[in-house]
XYZ file of C-alpha atoms in Angstrom:
117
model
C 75.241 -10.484 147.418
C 78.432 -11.797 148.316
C 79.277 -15.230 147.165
C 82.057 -17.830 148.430
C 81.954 -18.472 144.421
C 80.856 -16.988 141.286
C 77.219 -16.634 140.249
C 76.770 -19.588 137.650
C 74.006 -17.258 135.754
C 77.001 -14.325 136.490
C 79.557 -16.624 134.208
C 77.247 -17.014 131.629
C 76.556 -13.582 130.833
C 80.173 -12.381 131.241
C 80.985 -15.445 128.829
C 78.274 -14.288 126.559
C 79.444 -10.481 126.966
C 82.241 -11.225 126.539
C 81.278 -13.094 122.967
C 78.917 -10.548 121.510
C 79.718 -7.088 123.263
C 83.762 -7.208 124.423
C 83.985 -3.639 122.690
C 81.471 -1.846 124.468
C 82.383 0.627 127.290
C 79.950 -0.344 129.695
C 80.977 -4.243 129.538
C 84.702 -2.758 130.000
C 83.548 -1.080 133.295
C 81.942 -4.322 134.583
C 84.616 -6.149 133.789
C 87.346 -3.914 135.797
C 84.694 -4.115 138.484
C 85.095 -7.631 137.992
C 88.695 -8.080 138.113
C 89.482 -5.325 140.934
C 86.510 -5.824 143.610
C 87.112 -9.651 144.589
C 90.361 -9.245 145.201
C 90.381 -6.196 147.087
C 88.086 -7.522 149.100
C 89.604 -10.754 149.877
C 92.817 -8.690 151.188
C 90.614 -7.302 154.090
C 90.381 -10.304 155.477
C 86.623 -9.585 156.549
C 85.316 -11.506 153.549
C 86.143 -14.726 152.210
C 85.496 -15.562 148.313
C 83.702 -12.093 147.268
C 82.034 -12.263 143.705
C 79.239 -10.872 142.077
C 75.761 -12.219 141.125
C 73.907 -12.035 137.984
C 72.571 -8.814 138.505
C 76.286 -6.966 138.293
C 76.361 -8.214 134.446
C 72.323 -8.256 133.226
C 72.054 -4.330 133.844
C 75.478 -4.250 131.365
C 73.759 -6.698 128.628
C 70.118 -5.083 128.682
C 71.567 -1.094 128.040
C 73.764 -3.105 125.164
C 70.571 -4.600 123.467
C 69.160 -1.179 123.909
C 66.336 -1.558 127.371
C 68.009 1.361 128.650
C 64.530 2.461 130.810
C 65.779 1.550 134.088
C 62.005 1.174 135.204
C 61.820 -2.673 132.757
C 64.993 -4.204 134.424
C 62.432 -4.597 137.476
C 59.556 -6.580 135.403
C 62.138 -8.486 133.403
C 63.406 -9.646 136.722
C 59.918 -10.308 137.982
C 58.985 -12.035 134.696
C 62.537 -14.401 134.774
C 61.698 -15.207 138.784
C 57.861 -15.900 137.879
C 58.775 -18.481 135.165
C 61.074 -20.473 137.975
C 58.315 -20.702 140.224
C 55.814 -21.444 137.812
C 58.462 -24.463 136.812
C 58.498 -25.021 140.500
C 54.971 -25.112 140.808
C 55.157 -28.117 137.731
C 56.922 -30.272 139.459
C 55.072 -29.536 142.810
C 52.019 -30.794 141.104
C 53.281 -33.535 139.253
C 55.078 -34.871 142.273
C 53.699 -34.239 144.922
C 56.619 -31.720 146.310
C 56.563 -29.007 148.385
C 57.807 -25.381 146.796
C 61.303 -25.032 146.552
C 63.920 -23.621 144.392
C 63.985 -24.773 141.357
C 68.088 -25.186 141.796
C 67.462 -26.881 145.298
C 66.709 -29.674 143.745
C 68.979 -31.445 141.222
C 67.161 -33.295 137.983
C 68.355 -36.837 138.984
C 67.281 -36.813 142.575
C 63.123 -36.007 140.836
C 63.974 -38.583 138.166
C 64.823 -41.537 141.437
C 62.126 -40.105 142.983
C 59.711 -40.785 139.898
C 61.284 -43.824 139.170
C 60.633 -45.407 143.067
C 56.974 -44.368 142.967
């Protein structure tokens, strides 16, 4: 996806890569990806702000801790998803909300809302 910022989730891992694996050759491909695509991007003048989500770096991080079966990075993204819905689905109940995005909704706009009722 292209992105008029970075990826919050995208930071994290590339500040966590960047902690724990800044030696390993696949990290030093995403991160030459990293530096080279945005900008060369942003010169064509067809797309403003061009930066990479989460899944450019989580591929990098799962080979490094060694879930190199390509056929996993599907589930583990099925499994992450699931648990934000099933947070969704939490609050849904316990509010009274419709099902949204977990980030759609920020923590002290629920805690007004439980405080009014």
């Amino acid at each position: 996806a292209v992105l008029r910022q970075p990826d919050p989730r995208y930071m994290l891992e590339r500040e966590f890569a960047l902690k724990h694996c800044k030696d390993d050759p696949l990290f030093h491909l995403v991160d030459a990806c990293y530096q080279a695509i945005p900008p060369t991007l942003e010169k064509t003048g067809k797309v403003k702000n061009p930066y990479p989500n989460v899944d450019a770096h989580s591929g990098q991080l799962m080979h490094f801790y060694n879930l190199k079966e390509e056929n996993y990075y599907t589930v583990v993204f099925a499994v992450s998803r699931s648990m934000g819905c099933m947070a969704q689905y939490v609050w849904a109940r316990a509010l009274g909300l419709p099902i949204e995005r977990p980030k759609s909704v920020p923590l002290d706009t629920l805690a007004k809302a439980v405080l009014k009722k």
